[in-house]
XYZ file of C-alpha atoms in Angstrom:
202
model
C 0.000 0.000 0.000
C 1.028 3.329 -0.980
C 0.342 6.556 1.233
C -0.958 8.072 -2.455
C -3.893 5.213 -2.661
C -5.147 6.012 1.302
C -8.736 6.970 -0.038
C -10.925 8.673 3.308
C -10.892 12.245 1.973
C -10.431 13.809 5.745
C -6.886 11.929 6.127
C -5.946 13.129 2.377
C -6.784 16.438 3.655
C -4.753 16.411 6.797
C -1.976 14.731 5.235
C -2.334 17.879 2.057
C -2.183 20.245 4.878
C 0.823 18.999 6.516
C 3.548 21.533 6.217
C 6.290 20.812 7.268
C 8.067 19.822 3.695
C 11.528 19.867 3.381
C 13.998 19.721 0.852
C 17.286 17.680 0.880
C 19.654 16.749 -1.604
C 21.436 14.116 -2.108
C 24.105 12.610 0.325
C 21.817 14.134 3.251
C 21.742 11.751 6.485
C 18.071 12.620 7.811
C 18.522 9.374 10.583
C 21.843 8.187 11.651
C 22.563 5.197 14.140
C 21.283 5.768 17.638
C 19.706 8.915 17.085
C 16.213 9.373 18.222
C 13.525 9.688 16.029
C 11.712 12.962 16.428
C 9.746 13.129 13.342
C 7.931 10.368 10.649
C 9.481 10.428 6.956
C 7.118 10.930 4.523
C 8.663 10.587 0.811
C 7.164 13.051 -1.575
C 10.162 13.195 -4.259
C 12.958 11.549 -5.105
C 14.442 8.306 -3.006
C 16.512 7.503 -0.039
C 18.298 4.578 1.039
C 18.224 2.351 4.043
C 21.078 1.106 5.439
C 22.998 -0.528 8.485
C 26.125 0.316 9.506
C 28.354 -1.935 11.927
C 31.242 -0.539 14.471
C 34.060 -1.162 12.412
C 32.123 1.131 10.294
C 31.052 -1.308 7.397
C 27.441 -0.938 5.639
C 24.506 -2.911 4.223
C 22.327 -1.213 2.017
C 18.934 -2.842 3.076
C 16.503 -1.006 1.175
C 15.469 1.930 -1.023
C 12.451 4.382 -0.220
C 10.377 6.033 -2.968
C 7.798 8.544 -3.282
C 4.672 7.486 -1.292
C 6.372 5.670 1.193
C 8.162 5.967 4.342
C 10.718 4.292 6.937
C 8.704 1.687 8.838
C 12.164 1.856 11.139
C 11.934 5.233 11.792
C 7.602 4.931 12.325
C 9.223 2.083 15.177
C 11.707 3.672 16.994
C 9.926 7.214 16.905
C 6.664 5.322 18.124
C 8.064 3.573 20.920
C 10.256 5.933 22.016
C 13.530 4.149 21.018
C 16.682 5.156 19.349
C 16.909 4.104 15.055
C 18.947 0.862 14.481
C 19.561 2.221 10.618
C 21.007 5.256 8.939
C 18.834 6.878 6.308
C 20.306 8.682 3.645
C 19.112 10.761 0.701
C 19.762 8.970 -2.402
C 18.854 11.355 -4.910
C 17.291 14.931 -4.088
C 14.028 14.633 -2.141
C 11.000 16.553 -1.015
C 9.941 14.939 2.454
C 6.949 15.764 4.181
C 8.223 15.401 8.305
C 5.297 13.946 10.627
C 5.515 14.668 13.787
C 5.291 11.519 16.285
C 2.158 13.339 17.857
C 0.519 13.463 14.497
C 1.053 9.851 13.528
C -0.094 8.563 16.998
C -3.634 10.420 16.391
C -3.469 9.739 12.946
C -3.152 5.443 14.214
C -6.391 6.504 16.504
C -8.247 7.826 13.859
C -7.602 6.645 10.730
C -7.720 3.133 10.160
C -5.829 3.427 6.840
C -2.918 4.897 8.246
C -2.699 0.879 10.184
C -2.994 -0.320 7.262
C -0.400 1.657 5.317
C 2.453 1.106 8.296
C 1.180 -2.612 8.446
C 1.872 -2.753 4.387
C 5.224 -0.901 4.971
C 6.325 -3.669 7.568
C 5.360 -6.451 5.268
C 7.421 -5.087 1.982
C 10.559 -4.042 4.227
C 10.424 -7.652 6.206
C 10.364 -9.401 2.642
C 13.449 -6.767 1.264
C 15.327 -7.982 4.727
C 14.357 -11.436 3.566
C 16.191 -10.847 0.428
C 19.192 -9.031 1.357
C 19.802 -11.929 4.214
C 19.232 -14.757 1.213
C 21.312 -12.320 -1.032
C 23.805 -12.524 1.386
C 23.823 -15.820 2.634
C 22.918 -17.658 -1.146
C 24.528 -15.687 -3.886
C 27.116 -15.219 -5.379
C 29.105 -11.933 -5.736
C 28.008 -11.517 -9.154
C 24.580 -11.964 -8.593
C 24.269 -9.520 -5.824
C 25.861 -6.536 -7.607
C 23.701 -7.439 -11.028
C 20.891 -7.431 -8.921
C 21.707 -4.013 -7.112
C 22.320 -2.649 -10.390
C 18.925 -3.440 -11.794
C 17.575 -2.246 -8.493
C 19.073 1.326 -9.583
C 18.106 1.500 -12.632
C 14.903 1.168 -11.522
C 15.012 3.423 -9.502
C 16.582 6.251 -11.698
C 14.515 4.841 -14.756
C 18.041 4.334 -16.286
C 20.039 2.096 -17.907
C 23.233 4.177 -17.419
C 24.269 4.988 -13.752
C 26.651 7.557 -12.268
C 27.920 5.320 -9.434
C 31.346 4.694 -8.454
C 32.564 0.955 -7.858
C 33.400 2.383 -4.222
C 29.787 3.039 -3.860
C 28.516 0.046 -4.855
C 30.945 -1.864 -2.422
C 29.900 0.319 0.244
C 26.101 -0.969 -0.416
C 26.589 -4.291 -0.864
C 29.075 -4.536 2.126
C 32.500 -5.870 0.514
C 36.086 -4.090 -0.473
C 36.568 -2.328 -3.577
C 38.608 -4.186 -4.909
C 36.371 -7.378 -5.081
C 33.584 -5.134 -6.490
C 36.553 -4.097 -9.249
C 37.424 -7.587 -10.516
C 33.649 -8.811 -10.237
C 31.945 -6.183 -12.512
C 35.459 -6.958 -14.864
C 34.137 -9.807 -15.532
C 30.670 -8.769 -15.692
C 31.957 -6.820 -18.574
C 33.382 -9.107 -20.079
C 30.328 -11.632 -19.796
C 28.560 -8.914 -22.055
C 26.327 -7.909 -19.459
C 27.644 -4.330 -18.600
C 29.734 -1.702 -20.101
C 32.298 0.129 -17.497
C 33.108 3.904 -18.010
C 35.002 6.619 -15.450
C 31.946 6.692 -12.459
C 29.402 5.404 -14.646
C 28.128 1.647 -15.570
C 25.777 0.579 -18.531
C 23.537 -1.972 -18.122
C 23.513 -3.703 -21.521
């Protein structure tokens, strides 16, 4: 469920007359590890990224956010008072509309669609987590940087990307260097074309 299909015509009104929008370009952390969640997500434009970062300061990406949809960690945390176990980041430039935790608990009291629509959110992110842990635990390296590549071009509606193979090993949680000599022989399988910071899906 998106939050652009809720259909009771009061909630569409109070979530039109919401306004606290801001802007953020890309790069932006809006939620970093441990921080406490003061205010609900609300994606209006553009994406962010979810992702978990360990001590010795390696990442997971573990999912993407577009338009419509929000953080179901940061809906969590902020709702039960607890610190965020993820760092959200601004993928490409965004609008986001910022809910405060006050308005989303009287929004769960009287709006039965708003359950609904974190209850959806829950279900998609626990079956991306499902993925990334298979992903991790099943496939191959090759597999798991084709598939994050196809998972960005979605999500820029591209086949070419601007992203750096630093980047991508930052996402998927291995060295540079691995990510190097994989997508080599992507190339070479005739699945990709490499260029200075950018990568062709072919």
């Amino acid at each position: 469920m998106n939050i652009h299909e809720i259909s009771d015509p009061e909630f569409r009104k109070e979530i039109a007359e919401s306004r606290d929008l801001k802007l953020f370009p890309a790069g932006s952390v809006i939620l970093d590890i441990d921080s406490y969640v003061n205010y609900i997500p609300l994606i209006v434009s553009g994406s962010i990224k979810v992702i978990r970062t360990e001590e010795d300061g390696r990442e997971i990406l573990l999912y993407y956010l577009t338009p419509g949809e929000s953080c179901i960690s940061s809906i969590l945390s902020g709702l039960t008072q607890g610190t965020s176990k993820v760092k959200v980041i601004v993928e490409e430039d965004a609008e986001i509309l910022m809910i405060s935790l006050q308005q989303a608990k009287e929004w769960l009291r009287k709006y039965p669609e708003w359950t609904d629509f974190i209850f959806s959110l829950y279900q998609r992110r626990f079956e991306d987590l499902l993925e990334v842990v298979n992903s991790v635990a099943f496939q191959k390296v090759d597999a798991r940087i084709l598939h994050l590549l196809n998972q960005k071009s979605q999500l820029y509606k591209s086949k070419e990307l601007n992203v750096t193979h630093q980047q991508l090993a930052d996402e998927l949680g291995i060295t540079r260097e691995a990510v190097s000599r994989v997508l080599k022989q992507i190339e070479t399988d005739g699945k990709i074309k490499l260029s200075r910071n950018k990568i062709t899906l072919l």
